[in-house]
Coordinates of C-alpha atoms and ligand atoms in Angstrom, one line a residue:
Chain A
X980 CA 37.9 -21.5 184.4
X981 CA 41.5 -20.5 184.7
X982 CA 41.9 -16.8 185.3
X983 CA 45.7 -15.5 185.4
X984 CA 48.0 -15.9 188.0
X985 CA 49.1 -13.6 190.2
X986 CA 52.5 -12.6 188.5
X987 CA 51.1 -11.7 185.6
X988 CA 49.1 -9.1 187.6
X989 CA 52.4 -7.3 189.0
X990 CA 53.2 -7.2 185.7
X991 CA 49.9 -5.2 184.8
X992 CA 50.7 -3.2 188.0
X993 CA 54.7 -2.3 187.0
X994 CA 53.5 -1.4 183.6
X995 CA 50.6 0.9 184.7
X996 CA 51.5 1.6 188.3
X997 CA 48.6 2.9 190.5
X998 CA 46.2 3.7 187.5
X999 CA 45.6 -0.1 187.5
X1000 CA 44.2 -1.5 191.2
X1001 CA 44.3 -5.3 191.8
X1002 CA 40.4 -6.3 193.6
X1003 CA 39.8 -9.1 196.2
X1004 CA 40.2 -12.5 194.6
X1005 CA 36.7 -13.9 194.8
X1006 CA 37.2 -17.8 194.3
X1007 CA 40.5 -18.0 192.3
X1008 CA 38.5 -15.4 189.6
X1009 CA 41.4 -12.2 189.2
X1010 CA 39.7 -8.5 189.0
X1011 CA 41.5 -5.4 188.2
X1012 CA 40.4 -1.8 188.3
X1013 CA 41.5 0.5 185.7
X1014 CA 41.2 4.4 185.1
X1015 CA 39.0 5.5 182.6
X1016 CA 41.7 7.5 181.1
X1017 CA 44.3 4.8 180.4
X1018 CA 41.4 1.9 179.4
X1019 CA 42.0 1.9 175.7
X1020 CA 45.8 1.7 175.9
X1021 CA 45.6 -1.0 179.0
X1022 CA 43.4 -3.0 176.6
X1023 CA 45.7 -2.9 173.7
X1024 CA 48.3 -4.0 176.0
X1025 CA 45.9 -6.4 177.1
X1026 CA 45.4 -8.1 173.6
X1027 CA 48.8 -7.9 172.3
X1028 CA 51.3 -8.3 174.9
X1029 CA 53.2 -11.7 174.5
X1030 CA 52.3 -12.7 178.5
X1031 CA 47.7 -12.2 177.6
X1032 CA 47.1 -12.6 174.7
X1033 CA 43.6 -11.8 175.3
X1034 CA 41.8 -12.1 172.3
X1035 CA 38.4 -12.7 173.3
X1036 CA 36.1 -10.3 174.5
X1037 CA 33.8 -12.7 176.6
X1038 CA 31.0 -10.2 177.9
X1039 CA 30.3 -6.6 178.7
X1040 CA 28.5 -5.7 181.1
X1041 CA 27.6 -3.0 183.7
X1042 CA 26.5 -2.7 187.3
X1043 CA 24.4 0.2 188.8
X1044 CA 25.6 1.8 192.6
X1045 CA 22.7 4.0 193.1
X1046 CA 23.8 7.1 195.2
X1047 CA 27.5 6.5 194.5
X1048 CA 29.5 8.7 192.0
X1049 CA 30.4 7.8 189.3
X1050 CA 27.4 5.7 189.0
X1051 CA 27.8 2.9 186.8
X1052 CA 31.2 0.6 186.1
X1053 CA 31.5 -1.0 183.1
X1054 CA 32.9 -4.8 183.3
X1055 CA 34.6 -6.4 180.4
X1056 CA 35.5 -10.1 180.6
X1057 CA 38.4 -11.3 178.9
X1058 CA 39.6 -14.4 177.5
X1059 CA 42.5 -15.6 176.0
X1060 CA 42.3 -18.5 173.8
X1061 CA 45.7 -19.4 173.5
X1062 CA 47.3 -18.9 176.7
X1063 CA 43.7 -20.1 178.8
X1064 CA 43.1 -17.2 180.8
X1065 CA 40.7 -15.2 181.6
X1066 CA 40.7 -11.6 183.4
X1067 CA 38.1 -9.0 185.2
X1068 CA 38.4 -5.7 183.9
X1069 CA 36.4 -3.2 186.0
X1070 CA 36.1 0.7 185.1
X1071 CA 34.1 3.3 186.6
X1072 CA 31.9 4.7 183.9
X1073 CA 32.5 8.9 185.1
X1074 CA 29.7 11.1 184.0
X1075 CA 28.7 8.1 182.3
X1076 CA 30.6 7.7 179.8
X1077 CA 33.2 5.4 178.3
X1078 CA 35.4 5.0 175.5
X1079 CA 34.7 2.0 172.8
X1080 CA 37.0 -0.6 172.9
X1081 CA 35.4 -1.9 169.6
X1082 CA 38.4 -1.3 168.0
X1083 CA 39.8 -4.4 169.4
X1084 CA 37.1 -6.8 170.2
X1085 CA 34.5 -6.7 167.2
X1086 CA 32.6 -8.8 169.7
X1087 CA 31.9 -5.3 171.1
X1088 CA 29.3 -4.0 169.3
X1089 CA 26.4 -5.2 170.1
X1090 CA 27.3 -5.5 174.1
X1091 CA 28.0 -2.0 174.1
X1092 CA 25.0 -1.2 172.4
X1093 CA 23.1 -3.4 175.0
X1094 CA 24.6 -1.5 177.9
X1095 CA 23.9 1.9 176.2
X1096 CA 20.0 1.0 176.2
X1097 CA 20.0 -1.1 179.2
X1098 CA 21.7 1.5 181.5
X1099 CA 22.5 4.8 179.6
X1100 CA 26.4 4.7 179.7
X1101 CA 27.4 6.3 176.2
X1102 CA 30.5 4.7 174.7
X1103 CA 32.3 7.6 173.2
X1104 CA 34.0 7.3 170.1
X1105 CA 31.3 5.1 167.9
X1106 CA 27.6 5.4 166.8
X1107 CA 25.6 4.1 169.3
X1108 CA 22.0 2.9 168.8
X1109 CA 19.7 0.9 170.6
X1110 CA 19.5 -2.9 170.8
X1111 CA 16.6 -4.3 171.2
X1112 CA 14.2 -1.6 172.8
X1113 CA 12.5 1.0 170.3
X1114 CA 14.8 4.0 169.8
X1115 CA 12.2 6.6 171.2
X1116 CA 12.5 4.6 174.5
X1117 CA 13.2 7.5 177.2
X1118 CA 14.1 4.7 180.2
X1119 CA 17.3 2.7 181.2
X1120 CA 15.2 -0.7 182.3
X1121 CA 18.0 -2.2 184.0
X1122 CA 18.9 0.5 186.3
X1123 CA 18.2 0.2 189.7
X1124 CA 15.3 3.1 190.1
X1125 CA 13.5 1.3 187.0
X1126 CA 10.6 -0.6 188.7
X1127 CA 10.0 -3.9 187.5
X1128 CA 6.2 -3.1 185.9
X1129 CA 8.2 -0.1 184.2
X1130 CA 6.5 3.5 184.0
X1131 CA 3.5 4.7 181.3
X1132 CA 5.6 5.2 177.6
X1133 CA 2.9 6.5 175.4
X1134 CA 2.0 4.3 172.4
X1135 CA 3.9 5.8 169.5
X1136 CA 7.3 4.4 171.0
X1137 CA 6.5 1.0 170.4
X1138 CA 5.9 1.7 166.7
X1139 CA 8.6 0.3 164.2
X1140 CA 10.5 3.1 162.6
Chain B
X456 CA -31.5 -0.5 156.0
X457 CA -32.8 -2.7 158.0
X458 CA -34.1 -6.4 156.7
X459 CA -36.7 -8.1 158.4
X460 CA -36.0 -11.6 160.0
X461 CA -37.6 -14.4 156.7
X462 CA -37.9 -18.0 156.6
X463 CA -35.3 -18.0 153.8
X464 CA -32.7 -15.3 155.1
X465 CA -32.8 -17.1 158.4
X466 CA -31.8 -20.4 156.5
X467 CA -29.5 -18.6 154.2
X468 CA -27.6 -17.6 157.6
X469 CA -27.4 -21.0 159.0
X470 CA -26.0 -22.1 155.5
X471 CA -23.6 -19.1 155.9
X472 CA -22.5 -20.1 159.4
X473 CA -21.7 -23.6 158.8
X474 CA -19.8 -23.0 155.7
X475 CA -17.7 -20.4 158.4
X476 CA -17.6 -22.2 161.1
X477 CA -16.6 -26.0 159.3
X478 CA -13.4 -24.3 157.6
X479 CA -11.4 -22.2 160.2
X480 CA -8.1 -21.2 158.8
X481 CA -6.1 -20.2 161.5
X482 CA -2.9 -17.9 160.5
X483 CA 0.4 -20.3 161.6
X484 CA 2.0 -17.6 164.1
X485 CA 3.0 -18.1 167.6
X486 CA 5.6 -16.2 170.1
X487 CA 6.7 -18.5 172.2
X488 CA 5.7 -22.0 173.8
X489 CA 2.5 -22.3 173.3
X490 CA 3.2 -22.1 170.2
X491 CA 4.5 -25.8 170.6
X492 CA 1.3 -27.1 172.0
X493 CA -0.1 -25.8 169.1
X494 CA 2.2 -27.7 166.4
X495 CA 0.9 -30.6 168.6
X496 CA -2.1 -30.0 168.4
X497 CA -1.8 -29.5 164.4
X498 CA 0.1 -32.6 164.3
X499 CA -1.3 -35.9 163.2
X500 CA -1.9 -37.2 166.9
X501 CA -4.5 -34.7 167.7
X502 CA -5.1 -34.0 164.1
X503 CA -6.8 -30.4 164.3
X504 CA -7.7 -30.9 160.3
X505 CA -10.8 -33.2 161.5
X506 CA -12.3 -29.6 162.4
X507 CA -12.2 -28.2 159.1
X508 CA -8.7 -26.3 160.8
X509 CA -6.1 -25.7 158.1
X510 CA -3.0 -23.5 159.3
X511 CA -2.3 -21.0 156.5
X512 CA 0.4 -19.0 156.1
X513 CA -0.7 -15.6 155.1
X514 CA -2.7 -13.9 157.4
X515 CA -5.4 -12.1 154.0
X516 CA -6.0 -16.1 153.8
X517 CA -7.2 -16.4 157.5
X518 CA -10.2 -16.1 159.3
X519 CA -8.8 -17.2 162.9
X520 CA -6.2 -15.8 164.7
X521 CA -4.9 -18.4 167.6
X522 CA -2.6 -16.1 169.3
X523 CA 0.1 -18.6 171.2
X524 CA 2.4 -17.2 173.8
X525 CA 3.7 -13.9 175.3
X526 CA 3.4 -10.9 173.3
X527 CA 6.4 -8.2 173.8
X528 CA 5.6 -5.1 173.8
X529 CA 7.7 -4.7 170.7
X530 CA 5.8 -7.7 168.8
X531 CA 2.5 -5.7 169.9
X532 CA 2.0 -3.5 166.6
X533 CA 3.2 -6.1 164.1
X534 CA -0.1 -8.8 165.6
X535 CA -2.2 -5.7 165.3
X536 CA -1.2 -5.4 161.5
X537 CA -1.2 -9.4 161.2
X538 CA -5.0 -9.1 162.7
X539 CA -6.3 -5.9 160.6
X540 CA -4.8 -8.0 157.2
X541 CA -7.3 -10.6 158.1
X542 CA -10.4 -10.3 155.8
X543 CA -13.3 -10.5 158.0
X544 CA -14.8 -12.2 158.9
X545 CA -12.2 -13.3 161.6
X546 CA -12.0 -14.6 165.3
X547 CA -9.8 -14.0 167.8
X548 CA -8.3 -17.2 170.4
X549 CA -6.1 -16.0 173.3
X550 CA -4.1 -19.3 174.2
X551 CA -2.2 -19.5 177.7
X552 CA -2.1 -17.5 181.0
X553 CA 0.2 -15.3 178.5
X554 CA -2.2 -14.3 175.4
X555 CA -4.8 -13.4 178.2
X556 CA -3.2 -11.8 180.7
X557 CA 1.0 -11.6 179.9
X558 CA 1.2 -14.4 182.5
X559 CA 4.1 -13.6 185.3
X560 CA 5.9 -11.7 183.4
X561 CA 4.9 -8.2 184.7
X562 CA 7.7 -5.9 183.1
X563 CA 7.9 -3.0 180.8
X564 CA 8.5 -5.1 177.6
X565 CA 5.2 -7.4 177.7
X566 CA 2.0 -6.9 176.8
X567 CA -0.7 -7.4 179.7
X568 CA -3.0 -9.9 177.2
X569 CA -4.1 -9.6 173.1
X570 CA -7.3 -8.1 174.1
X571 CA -5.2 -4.8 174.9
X572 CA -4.7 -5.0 170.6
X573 CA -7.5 -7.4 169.2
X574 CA -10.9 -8.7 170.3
X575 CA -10.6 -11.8 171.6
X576 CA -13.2 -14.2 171.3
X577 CA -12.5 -17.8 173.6
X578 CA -9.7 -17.8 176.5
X579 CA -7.8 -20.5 176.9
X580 CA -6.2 -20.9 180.1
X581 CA -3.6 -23.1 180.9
X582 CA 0.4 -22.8 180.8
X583 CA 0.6 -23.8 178.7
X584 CA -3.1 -25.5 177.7
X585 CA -3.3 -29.1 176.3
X586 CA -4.3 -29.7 172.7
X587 CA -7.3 -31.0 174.2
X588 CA -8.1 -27.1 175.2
X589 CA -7.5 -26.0 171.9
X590 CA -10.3 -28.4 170.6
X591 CA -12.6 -27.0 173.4
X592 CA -11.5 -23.4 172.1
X593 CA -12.9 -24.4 169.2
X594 CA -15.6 -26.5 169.6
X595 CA -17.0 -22.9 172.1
X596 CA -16.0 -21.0 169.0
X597 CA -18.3 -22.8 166.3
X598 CA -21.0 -22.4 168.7
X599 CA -20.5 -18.9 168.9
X600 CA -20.0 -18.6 165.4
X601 CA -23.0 -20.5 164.9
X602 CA -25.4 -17.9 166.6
X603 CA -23.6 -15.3 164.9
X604 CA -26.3 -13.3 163.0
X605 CA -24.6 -12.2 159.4
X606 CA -27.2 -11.0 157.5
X607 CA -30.1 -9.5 159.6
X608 CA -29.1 -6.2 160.6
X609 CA -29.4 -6.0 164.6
X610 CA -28.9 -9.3 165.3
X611 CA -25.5 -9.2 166.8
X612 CA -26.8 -7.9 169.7
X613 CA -29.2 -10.4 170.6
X614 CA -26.7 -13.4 170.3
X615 CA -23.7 -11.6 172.2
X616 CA -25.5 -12.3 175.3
Ligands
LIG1456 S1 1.3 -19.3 179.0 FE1 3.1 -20.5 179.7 S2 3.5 -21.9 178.0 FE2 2.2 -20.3 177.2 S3 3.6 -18.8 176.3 FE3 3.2 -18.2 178.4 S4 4.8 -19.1 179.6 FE4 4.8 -20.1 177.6

């Protein structure tokens, strides 16, 4: 797994100056921090400019701090197919809440939908339902406060709509 | 109404009981992989036909329900309406640690055993059991079957015991 060399990531800093933060390097795998504000924009760059070419949205995830605020960040793995690259995205999720980037990864949907039922961050700016649990499900399973056994949920949620 | 115990209804029950008990049709459904020891066992090597056992594909055609594998919570209501579909009479098998209890897998999303939905009738235990289980399964099943009490009202009692 190739992720993308260091240049290219001054390049992502010159473009977006201090609203894009370069992470520790964690065995040769590249991780950048961006503002919720600028995400959509530094995506599009992200997918179309001549040097990424990331055209692959590989996952979308999320990670739960308990205690820390804003809460959750949401991590988007990229991939570019023709160049062979790959890049971290990381971007704290602020009163839980981020905007879609379905727009230019199709391959969104269904993660972001996954994310929304598995730890309650809303993606703003599409229609959000649940994956896979029931849609009367009042708990986020994969946060960290969500015991394993998982609490009383009276019958009727389990019942196909 | 009660009817009293008669030479004749007393033979007309053991007719009734081996007709039910020599032509088990089981409904083909399984969850996970049990579910393969089961296709074994249907399978020509262990042959489950011998018993009369014919895996049907409807459940209104079925009088046995071999439930294989872990049940998710979500997969809960739809084996209740598979069971109450089933013209009685019908029987209940919970096959592997997961059918009787939901095995390990103590979260939110499975079911802690079928007899939380349906009355279960043999236990198989086992993870996941060998088709040589499922023939015991059986073979304990006929002989309940065969001091079931169809006709005389009162009887059930006395053979549940
Ligand atoms: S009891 Fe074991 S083999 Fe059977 S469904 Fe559960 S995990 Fe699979």
């Amino acid at each position: 797994m190739l992720y993308v060399k260091k240049e290219l990531l001054q390049v992502l800093k010159k473009e977006f100056k201090d609203r894009v933060r370069e992470l520790p390097v964690f065995r040769g795998e590249s991780t950048v921090e961006v503002d919720k504000e600028i995400l959509l924009p530094f995506m599009g760059f992200l997918k179309h400019d001549e040097r990424f070419k990331m055209d692959m949205l590989v996952d979308l995830t999320a990670v739960d701090y308990p205690g820390r605020k804003p809460r959750f960040v949401v991590v988007y793995h990229l991939r570019s197919i023709p160049l062979k690259h790959n890049l971290r995205v990381k971007c704290w999720a602020e009163n839980d809440e981020v905007p879609t980037v379905i727009e230019l990864w199709r391959a969104a949907d269904w993660l972001e939908r996954e994310v929304y039922e598995m730890f309650g961050v809303r993606f703003t700016g599409r229609e959000l339902r649940k994956l896979l649990l029931p849609q009367k499900y009042p708990y986020y399973p994969l946060r960290k406060d969500f015991p394993l056994e998982g609490k009383e949920t009276p019958c009727e949620v389990w019942d196909w709509e | 109404m009660g009817v009293r115990e008669g030479v004749f209804l007393t033979k007309l029950e053991e007719l009734i009981n081996w007709g039910r008990k020599g032509s088990l049709w089981p409904l083909a459904f399984a969850t996970a992989c049990c579910g393969i020891e089961m296709m074994a066992a249907a399978a020509s090597r262990y042959d489950f036909d011998r018993f009369g056992v014919i895996f049907r594909n409807t459940p209104r055609q079925c009088d046995l329900l071999i439930m294989c594998g872990t049940i998710s919570r979500k997969m809960a209501p739809i084996i209740k309406r598979l069971w109450e579909q089933m013209p009685d009479p019908k029987w209940a098998i919970a096959i592997g640690s997961c059918a009787i209890s939901g095995n390990i897998f103590q979260t939110y999303s499975t079911l802690r055993g079928l007899d939380c939905i349906v009355p279960v009738d043999v236990y198989v235990p086992g993870c996941a059991p060998k088709p040589e289980a499922f023939y015991e399964a059986l073979i304990l099943l006929k002989k309940k079957i065969k001091r079931d009490r169809p006709i005389i009202v009162g009887g059930e009692e006395e053979c549940s015991t």
